[in-house]
Structures are given as structure tokens and as C-alpha cells.
PDB file of C-alpha atoms and ligand atoms in Angstrom:
ATOM      1  CA  UNK A1027     112.964  82.590  74.440  1.00 60.00           C
ATOM      2  CA  UNK A1028     109.914  81.326  76.323  1.00 91.00           C
ATOM      3  CA  UNK A1029     107.392  83.989  75.324  1.00 96.00           C
ATOM      4  CA  UNK A1030     105.014  81.746  73.395  1.00 96.00           C
ATOM      5  CA  UNK A1031     105.062  79.041  76.027  1.00 97.00           C
ATOM      6  CA  UNK A1032     104.249  81.569  78.763  1.00 98.00           C
ATOM      7  CA  UNK A1033     101.434  83.083  76.679  1.00 98.00           C
ATOM      8  CA  UNK A1034      99.994  79.606  76.192  1.00 98.00           C
ATOM      9  CA  UNK A1035     100.256  78.757  79.884  1.00 98.00           C
ATOM     10  CA  UNK A1036      98.494  82.042  80.761  1.00 98.00           C
ATOM     11  CA  UNK A1037      95.680  81.187  78.330  1.00 98.00           C
ATOM     12  CA  UNK A1038      95.304  77.730  79.892  1.00 98.00           C
ATOM     13  CA  UNK A1039      95.257  79.218  83.409  1.00 98.00           C
ATOM     14  CA  UNK A1040      92.622  81.771  82.369  1.00 98.00           C
ATOM     15  CA  UNK A1041      90.382  79.007  81.023  1.00 98.00           C
ATOM     16  CA  UNK A1042      90.931  76.829  84.097  1.00 98.00           C
ATOM     17  CA  UNK A1043      89.841  79.718  86.315  1.00 98.00           C
ATOM     18  CA  UNK A1044      86.780  80.480  84.148  1.00 98.00           C
ATOM     19  CA  UNK A1045      88.190  83.845  83.293  1.00 98.00           C
ATOM     20  CA  UNK A1046      87.880  85.476  79.864  1.00 97.00           C
ATOM     21  CA  UNK A1047      90.756  85.126  77.399  1.00 97.00           C
ATOM     22  CA  UNK A1048      93.005  88.157  77.732  1.00 97.00           C
ATOM     23  CA  UNK A1049      91.919  88.926  81.297  1.00 98.00           C
ATOM     24  CA  UNK A1050      95.531  88.729  82.420  1.00 98.00           C
ATOM     25  CA  UNK A1051      98.195  91.110  81.188  1.00 98.00           C
ATOM     26  CA  UNK A1052     101.685  89.665  80.809  1.00 98.00           C
ATOM     27  CA  UNK A1053     104.447  92.009  81.946  1.00 98.00           C
ATOM     28  CA  UNK A1054     107.753  90.726  80.570  1.00 98.00           C
ATOM     29  CA  UNK A1055     110.299  91.617  83.253  1.00 98.00           C
ATOM     30  CA  UNK A1056     113.436  92.596  81.343  1.00 98.00           C
ATOM     31  CA  UNK A1057     115.648  93.836  84.199  1.00 97.00           C
ATOM     32  CA  UNK A1058     119.322  92.821  83.909  1.00 96.00           C
ATOM     33  CA  UNK A1059     118.658  90.923  80.647  1.00 96.00           C
ATOM     34  CA  UNK A1060     121.000  91.429  77.684  1.00 95.00           C
ATOM     35  CA  UNK A1061     119.588  93.840  75.115  1.00 96.00           C
ATOM     36  CA  UNK A1062     119.429  91.201  72.385  1.00 96.00           C
ATOM     37  CA  UNK A1063     117.090  89.030  74.479  1.00 96.00           C
ATOM     38  CA  UNK A1064     114.810  92.015  75.063  1.00 97.00           C
ATOM     39  CA  UNK A1065     114.935  92.898  71.386  1.00 97.00           C
ATOM     40  CA  UNK A1066     113.943  89.331  70.439  1.00 97.00           C
ATOM     41  CA  UNK A1067     110.810  89.612  72.581  1.00 97.00           C
ATOM     42  CA  UNK A1068     110.006  93.001  71.008  1.00 98.00           C
ATOM     43  CA  UNK A1069     110.528  91.474  67.539  1.00 97.00           C
ATOM     44  CA  UNK A1070     108.094  88.716  68.497  1.00 97.00           C
ATOM     45  CA  UNK A1071     105.481  91.423  68.968  1.00 97.00           C
ATOM     46  CA  UNK A1072     105.336  91.747  72.734  1.00 98.00           C
ATOM     47  CA  UNK A1073     105.035  95.330  73.981  1.00 98.00           C
ATOM     48  CA  UNK A1074     104.479  95.260  77.758  1.00 98.00           C
ATOM     49  CA  UNK A1075     107.655  95.224  79.860  1.00 98.00           C
ATOM     50  CA  UNK A1076     108.649  95.630  83.479  1.00 98.00           C
ATOM     51  CA  UNK A1077     111.798  97.109  84.992  1.00 98.00           C
ATOM     52  CA  UNK A1078     112.681  97.485  88.653  1.00 97.00           C
ATOM     53  CA  UNK A1079     115.186 100.340  88.478  1.00 97.00           C
ATOM     54  CA  UNK A1080     114.645 103.776  86.992  1.00 98.00           C
ATOM     55  CA  UNK A1081     118.267 104.287  86.022  1.00 97.00           C
ATOM     56  CA  UNK A1082     118.606 100.932  84.282  1.00 97.00           C
ATOM     57  CA  UNK A1083     115.372 101.549  82.377  1.00 98.00           C
ATOM     58  CA  UNK A1084     116.580 104.983  81.301  1.00 97.00           C
ATOM     59  CA  UNK A1085     119.586 103.304  79.727  1.00 96.00           C
ATOM     60  CA  UNK A1086     117.689 101.041  77.346  1.00 96.00           C
ATOM     61  CA  UNK A1087     114.050 102.030  76.905  1.00 97.00           C
ATOM     62  CA  UNK A1088     114.187 105.462  75.237  1.00 96.00           C
ATOM     63  CA  UNK A1089     115.933 103.801  72.286  1.00 97.00           C
ATOM     64  CA  UNK A1090     113.606 100.766  72.188  1.00 97.00           C
ATOM     65  CA  UNK A1091     110.575 103.077  72.456  1.00 96.00           C
ATOM     66  CA  UNK A1092     111.780 104.939  69.410  1.00 96.00           C
ATOM     67  CA  UNK A1093     112.272 101.751  67.404  1.00 97.00           C
ATOM     68  CA  UNK A1094     109.175  99.824  68.467  1.00 98.00           C
ATOM     69  CA  UNK A1095     105.748 101.398  68.530  1.00 97.00           C
ATOM     70  CA  UNK A1096     103.341 100.905  71.408  1.00 98.00           C
ATOM     71  CA  UNK A1097     105.768  99.946  74.167  1.00 98.00           C
ATOM     72  CA  UNK A1098     104.181 100.042  77.623  1.00 98.00           C
ATOM     73  CA  UNK A1099     106.642 100.202  80.489  1.00 98.00           C
ATOM     74  CA  UNK A1100     105.820  99.176  84.068  1.00 98.00           C
ATOM     75  CA  UNK A1101     107.940 100.116  87.094  1.00 98.00           C
ATOM     76  CA  UNK A1102     107.896  97.151  89.475  1.00 98.00           C
ATOM     77  CA  UNK A1103     110.715  98.096  91.876  1.00 98.00           C
ATOM     78  CA  UNK A1104     111.195 100.602  94.709  1.00 97.00           C
ATOM     79  CA  UNK A1105     111.018 104.266  93.692  1.00 98.00           C
ATOM     80  CA  UNK A1106     113.089 106.907  95.492  1.00 98.00           C
ATOM     81  CA  UNK A1107     111.306 110.238  95.678  1.00 98.00           C
ATOM     82  CA  UNK A1108     114.230 111.987  93.977  1.00 97.00           C
ATOM     83  CA  UNK A1109     113.710 109.728  90.944  1.00 98.00           C
ATOM     84  CA  UNK A1110     109.916 110.161  90.852  1.00 98.00           C
ATOM     85  CA  UNK A1111     109.957 112.827  88.165  1.00 97.00           C
ATOM     86  CA  UNK A1112     112.156 110.719  85.898  1.00 97.00           C
ATOM     87  CA  UNK A1113     109.951 107.692  86.553  1.00 97.00           C
ATOM     88  CA  UNK A1114     106.829 109.592  85.529  1.00 96.00           C
ATOM     89  CA  UNK A1115     108.506 110.567  82.282  1.00 95.00           C
ATOM     90  CA  UNK A1116     109.464 107.016  81.349  1.00 96.00           C
ATOM     91  CA  UNK A1117     106.912 104.646  82.886  1.00 98.00           C
ATOM     92  CA  UNK A1118     103.293 104.068  81.905  1.00 98.00           C
ATOM     93  CA  UNK A1119     102.284 102.235  85.091  1.00 98.00           C
ATOM     94  CA  UNK A1120     103.856 102.200  88.579  1.00 98.00           C
ATOM     95  CA  UNK A1121     103.417  99.074  90.736  1.00 98.00           C
ATOM     96  CA  UNK A1122     105.482 100.203  93.724  1.00 98.00           C
ATOM     97  CA  UNK A1123     103.571 102.918  95.550  1.00 98.00           C
ATOM     98  CA  UNK A1124     104.740 101.767  98.975  1.00 98.00           C
ATOM     99  CA  UNK A1125     104.765 104.685 101.413  1.00 98.00           C
ATOM    100  CA  UNK A1126     103.013 107.967 102.278  1.00 98.00           C
ATOM    101  CA  UNK A1127     105.982 110.143 101.318  1.00 98.00           C
ATOM    102  CA  UNK A1128     106.023 108.730  97.788  1.00 98.00           C
ATOM    103  CA  UNK A1129     102.267 109.256  97.508  1.00 98.00           C
ATOM    104  CA  UNK A1130     102.709 112.911  98.461  1.00 98.00           C
ATOM    105  CA  UNK A1131     105.518 113.360  95.925  1.00 98.00           C
ATOM    106  CA  UNK A1132     103.541 111.711  93.113  1.00 98.00           C
ATOM    107  CA  UNK A1133     100.492 113.827  93.975  1.00 98.00           C
ATOM    108  CA  UNK A1134     102.558 117.000  93.815  1.00 98.00           C
ATOM    109  CA  UNK A1135     104.088 116.035  90.449  1.00 98.00           C
ATOM    110  CA  UNK A1136     100.672 115.018  89.115  1.00 97.00           C
ATOM    111  CA  UNK A1137      99.306 118.449  90.019  1.00 96.00           C
ATOM    112  CA  UNK A1138     102.245 120.129  88.381  1.00 96.00           C
ATOM    113  CA  UNK A1139     102.149 118.124  85.142  1.00 94.00           C
ATOM    114  CA  UNK A1140      98.417 117.443  84.941  1.00 94.00           C
ATOM    115  CA  UNK A1141      98.919 113.683  84.492  1.00 94.00           C
ATOM    116  CA  UNK A1142      99.692 110.619  86.539  1.00 96.00           C
ATOM    117  CA  UNK A1143     100.060 107.015  85.368  1.00 97.00           C
ATOM    118  CA  UNK A1144      97.902 104.268  86.880  1.00 98.00           C
ATOM    119  CA  UNK A1145      99.301 103.159  90.246  1.00 98.00           C
ATOM    120  CA  UNK A1146      99.398  99.908  92.180  1.00 99.00           C
ATOM    121  CA  UNK A1147      99.963  99.978  95.924  1.00 99.00           C
ATOM    122  CA  UNK A1148     102.604  97.480  97.012  1.00 98.00           C
ATOM    123  CA  UNK A1149     101.491  95.515 100.068  1.00 98.00           C
ATOM    124  CA  UNK A1150     103.998  93.768 102.313  1.00 98.00           C
ATOM    125  CA  UNK A1151     101.714  90.773 102.787  1.00 98.00           C
ATOM    126  CA  UNK A1152     104.414  88.747 104.535  1.00 98.00           C
ATOM    127  CA  UNK A1153     105.185  91.641 106.920  1.00 98.00           C
ATOM    128  CA  UNK A1154     108.889  91.179 106.182  1.00 98.00           C
ATOM    129  CA  UNK A1155     111.216  93.745 107.754  1.00 96.00           C
ATOM    130  CA  UNK A1156     113.499  93.931 104.709  1.00 95.00           C
ATOM    131  CA  UNK A1157     110.685  94.266 102.183  1.00 96.00           C
ATOM    132  CA  UNK A1158     108.988  97.438 100.974  1.00 96.00           C
ATOM    133  CA  UNK A1159     105.254  97.892 101.044  1.00 98.00           C
ATOM    134  CA  UNK A1160     102.304  98.958 103.135  1.00 98.00           C
ATOM    135  CA  UNK A1161     101.495  96.579 105.982  1.00 98.00           C
ATOM    136  CA  UNK A1162      98.109  94.835 105.641  1.00 98.00           C
ATOM    137  CA  UNK A1163      96.768  96.555 108.769  1.00 98.00           C
ATOM    138  CA  UNK A1164      97.577  99.994 107.313  1.00 98.00           C
ATOM    139  CA  UNK A1165      96.282  99.353 103.820  1.00 98.00           C
ATOM    140  CA  UNK A1166      92.688 100.600 103.994  1.00 98.00           C
ATOM    141  CA  UNK A1167      93.807 103.895 105.517  1.00 98.00           C
ATOM    142  CA  UNK A1168      96.529 104.298 102.916  1.00 98.00           C
ATOM    143  CA  UNK A1169      94.124 103.634 100.026  1.00 98.00           C
ATOM    144  CA  UNK A1170      91.809 106.323 101.404  1.00 98.00           C
ATOM    145  CA  UNK A1171      94.729 108.716 101.792  1.00 98.00           C
ATOM    146  CA  UNK A1172      95.904 108.129  98.208  1.00 98.00           C
ATOM    147  CA  UNK A1173      92.381 108.608  96.869  1.00 98.00           C
ATOM    148  CA  UNK A1174      92.043 111.836  98.825  1.00 98.00           C
ATOM    149  CA  UNK A1175      95.153 113.049  96.976  1.00 97.00           C
ATOM    150  CA  UNK A1176      93.434 112.203  93.653  1.00 97.00           C
ATOM    151  CA  UNK A1177      96.007 109.549  92.829  1.00 98.00           C
ATOM    152  CA  UNK A1178      94.768 107.044  90.221  1.00 98.00           C
ATOM    153  CA  UNK A1179      95.082 103.879  92.299  1.00 98.00           C
ATOM    154  CA  UNK A1180      94.211 100.931  90.071  1.00 98.00           C
ATOM    155  CA  UNK A1181      95.113  97.975  92.245  1.00 98.00           C
ATOM    156  CA  UNK A1182      97.431  96.187  94.644  1.00 99.00           C
ATOM    157  CA  UNK A1183     100.765  94.443  94.149  1.00 98.00           C
ATOM    158  CA  UNK A1184     102.658  91.931  96.286  1.00 98.00           C
ATOM    159  CA  UNK A1185     105.860  89.893  96.321  1.00 98.00           C
ATOM    160  CA  UNK A1186     105.285  86.907  98.640  1.00 98.00           C
ATOM    161  CA  UNK A1187     108.044  85.708 101.001  1.00 97.00           C
ATOM    162  CA  UNK A1188     110.224  83.173  99.170  1.00 95.00           C
ATOM    163  CA  UNK A1189     109.784  80.400 101.705  1.00 93.00           C
ATOM    164  CA  UNK A1190     105.991  80.556 101.996  1.00 97.00           C
ATOM    165  CA  UNK A1191     103.168  79.244  99.829  1.00 97.00           C
ATOM    166  CA  UNK A1192     102.437  82.197  97.541  1.00 98.00           C
ATOM    167  CA  UNK A1193      98.755  81.310  97.131  1.00 98.00           C
ATOM    168  CA  UNK A1194      98.075  82.408 100.723  1.00 98.00           C
ATOM    169  CA  UNK A1195      99.496  85.830  99.901  1.00 98.00           C
ATOM    170  CA  UNK A1196      97.664  86.057  96.577  1.00 98.00           C
ATOM    171  CA  UNK A1197      94.369  85.257  98.311  1.00 98.00           C
ATOM    172  CA  UNK A1198      95.037  87.870 100.987  1.00 98.00           C
ATOM    173  CA  UNK A1199      95.877  90.499  98.357  1.00 98.00           C
ATOM    174  CA  UNK A1200      92.702  89.690  96.406  1.00 98.00           C
ATOM    175  CA  UNK A1201      90.614  90.049  99.550  1.00 98.00           C
ATOM    176  CA  UNK A1202      92.163  93.419 100.396  1.00 98.00           C
ATOM    177  CA  UNK A1203      91.621  94.685  96.836  1.00 98.00           C
ATOM    178  CA  UNK A1204      87.967  93.619  96.804  1.00 98.00           C
ATOM    179  CA  UNK A1205      87.348  95.246 100.166  1.00 98.00           C
ATOM    180  CA  UNK A1206      88.753  98.517  98.822  1.00 98.00           C
ATOM    181  CA  UNK A1207      86.974  98.395  95.466  1.00 98.00           C
ATOM    182  CA  UNK A1208      90.202  97.956  93.497  1.00 98.00           C
ATOM    183  CA  UNK A1209      90.115  95.905  90.284  1.00 98.00           C
ATOM    184  CA  UNK A1210      93.838  95.450  89.623  1.00 98.00           C
ATOM    185  CA  UNK A1211      95.925  92.635  91.085  1.00 98.00           C
ATOM    186  CA  UNK A1212      99.627  92.606  90.206  1.00 99.00           C
ATOM    187  CA  UNK A1213     100.831  89.247  91.465  1.00 98.00           C
ATOM    188  CA  UNK A1214     102.586  86.135  90.199  1.00 98.00           C
ATOM    189  CA  UNK A1215     106.101  85.644  88.820  1.00 98.00           C
ATOM    190  CA  UNK A1216     107.873  82.896  86.840  1.00 97.00           C
ATOM    191  CA  UNK A1217     107.429  80.222  89.484  1.00 97.00           C
ATOM    192  CA  UNK A1218     103.841  80.916  90.530  1.00 98.00           C
ATOM    193  CA  UNK A1219     101.925  82.949  87.930  1.00 98.00           C
ATOM    194  CA  UNK A1220      99.368  80.196  87.301  1.00 98.00           C
ATOM    195  CA  UNK A1221      98.439  80.121  90.980  1.00 98.00           C
ATOM    196  CA  UNK A1222      98.140  83.920  90.885  1.00 98.00           C
ATOM    197  CA  UNK A1223      95.809  83.742  87.857  1.00 98.00           C
ATOM    198  CA  UNK A1224      93.628  81.186  89.674  1.00 98.00           C
ATOM    199  CA  UNK A1225      93.293  83.725  92.502  1.00 98.00           C
ATOM    200  CA  UNK A1226      92.439  86.693  90.279  1.00 98.00           C
ATOM    201  CA  UNK A1227      95.710  88.244  89.066  1.00 98.00           C
ATOM    202  CA  UNK A1228      95.143  90.881  86.377  1.00 98.00           C
ATOM    203  CA  UNK A1229      98.877  91.489  85.836  1.00 98.00           C
ATOM    204  CA  UNK A1230     101.579  88.823  86.096  1.00 98.00           C
ATOM    205  CA  UNK A1231     105.242  89.838  86.179  1.00 98.00           C
ATOM    206  CA  UNK A1232     107.308  87.156  84.475  1.00 98.00           C
ATOM    207  CA  UNK A1233     111.040  87.497  83.884  1.00 98.00           C
ATOM    208  CA  UNK A1234     113.319  84.475  83.821  1.00 97.00           C
ATOM    209  CA  UNK A1235     110.694  82.100  82.380  1.00 97.00           C
ATOM    210  CA  UNK A1236     110.584  84.301  79.271  1.00 97.00           C
ATOM    211  CA  UNK A1237     114.151  85.551  78.948  1.00 96.00           C
ATOM    212  CA  UNK A1238     116.199  82.905  80.747  1.00 93.00           C
ATOM    213  CA  UNK A1239     118.102  83.285  84.008  1.00 93.00           C
ATOM    214  CA  UNK A1240     119.444  86.711  84.956  1.00 92.00           C
ATOM    215  CA  UNK A1241     123.235  86.982  85.062  1.00 87.00           C
ATOM    216  CA  UNK A1242     124.239  89.422  87.823  1.00 87.00           C
ATOM    217  CA  UNK A1243     127.990  88.747  87.503  1.00 81.00           C
TER     218      UNK A1243
HETATM  219  C1  PLP B1856     112.412  90.401  89.051  1.00 84.40           C
HETATM  220  C2  PLP B1856     110.989  90.580  89.408  1.00 84.40           C
HETATM  221  C3  PLP B1856     109.987  89.778  88.841  1.00 84.40           C
HETATM  222  C4  PLP B1856     110.261  88.647  87.863  1.00 84.40           C
HETATM  223  O1  PLP B1856     110.856  87.574  88.503  1.00 84.40           O
HETATM  224  P1  PLP B1856     111.043  86.151  87.754  1.00 84.40           P
HETATM  225  O2  PLP B1856     111.158  85.198  88.860  1.00 84.40           O
HETATM  226  O3  PLP B1856     112.262  86.276  86.920  1.00 84.40           O
HETATM  227  O4  PLP B1856     109.837  85.932  86.934  1.00 84.40           O
HETATM  228  C5  PLP B1856     108.683  90.035  89.206  1.00 84.40           C
HETATM  229  N1  PLP B1856     108.364  91.017  90.074  1.00 84.40           N
HETATM  230  C6  PLP B1856     109.289  91.815  90.626  1.00 84.40           C
HETATM  231  C7  PLP B1856     108.869  92.879  91.568  1.00 84.40           C
HETATM  232  C8  PLP B1856     110.635  91.614  90.328  1.00 84.40           C
HETATM  233  O5  PLP B1856     111.548  92.421  90.900  1.00 84.40           O
END
């Protein structure tokens, strides 16, 4: 379990970037991991986790939430509108607001229930056809649209293309967030979270470096 090492590396990266200790929140991405690995990280005192599928999260987190106090769950994967209600019941933060239809659905549910978790807008910084997210050119309009619906947009999120230098994408995301007055930056994974912290990440999403490799077999 690499939790302590990752915490230490985050602290070093914060200092190197002249940022206050604790400026960066570590989201431990527990998708696909065996329950005992997740439990070990909970036992070590960590409480902030990320999952990318609603159904998978529904299978393990209600029980963990009952056994461990203060769990904060972040949805970091695509959200179908027909699962939005379930997502709002289980997740404390949603990082994957990626299209107008989902914004409209979340706004309707927020009106109905009187609450909405903090949201990050996912930006397709690499403009990849197969990837979800708002295109950079459409972002400012989409932020305005979401705000007009009273959605609590806290920041931006990106997943850089695998074959490109992620720092270029992190810098672009930071620029777009600043321009729109958004403080949150969800960026950086196991292989590049230190670069993301140098460029202003407020939330890093780290999976395999904490839990070990995911076994999809
Ligand atoms: C799986 C996943 C991560 C974590 O990836 P690692 O490389 O294991 O750190 C981060 N963000 C998103 C959106 C993911 O789906």
C-alpha cells in the first residue's frame, strides 16, 4: 500500500510549488480494486475516495460508509442521466459534468431535492473524439450556462491524452479555470500528479500508485 509515500510526495510537491501544506486533496481512486486493499487504506485513516462507475460504487460504498465515519466519495467517471439520481445519493462531489443534457438533469434534481454536490466540469483538453468532456472552445459558454442553472460549479477536470505531455494540458486547464473564476482544478493521476500540483491542481486522482495495479481479468 503506497498511501504514505504518495502523501509524502504530495507534501514535497506542494512545498516545491510554494503552495501551503494541505492545498492539494488526495482522491484515492479505488475502482476495480479488491475490497481488502480499499479497507486497508480506510484503516490507515484515509477518507477521500474516487470511483468511476455508479453501479460499482453502489456495490461497496454503502457498507464502507457505515463502518468508517467521514467517507467522502468523488465520482470521476462518465455519468448517464438515468443514473444521476443514484449518483447524487451516493457521491459527495462529481468531477464529470461533461455535457448540457447532464447539466439540465442535475439542475432538475437539485431543484427537486434542494441540494446538489460540488461539481467539476470535465474538459476534453486534447479534443479526442473518444473522450468525454466539453471542448475548450465551448467551455466559457458552458460555465455560464451551468451557473445560470444555479449549479455549484467548483472547478474543472481533465484527463490528458496518454501520448502527450500532460503538463501542457494541466496548464491549459488552469488558464481556463482562472479565466472563468473557478478555484478547483482536478488533474493529475499516478504518473503525473506532481506535475499537476506544480501547475495548480487542487485535487489529484491517484489509483494504482496507492493500491497497486488494477486487475481487470
Ligand atoms: C482510473 C482513473 C484515475 C486513476 O488512475 P491511476 O493511473 O491508477 O492513478 C484517475 N482519474 C480518472 C478519471 C480515472 O478514471
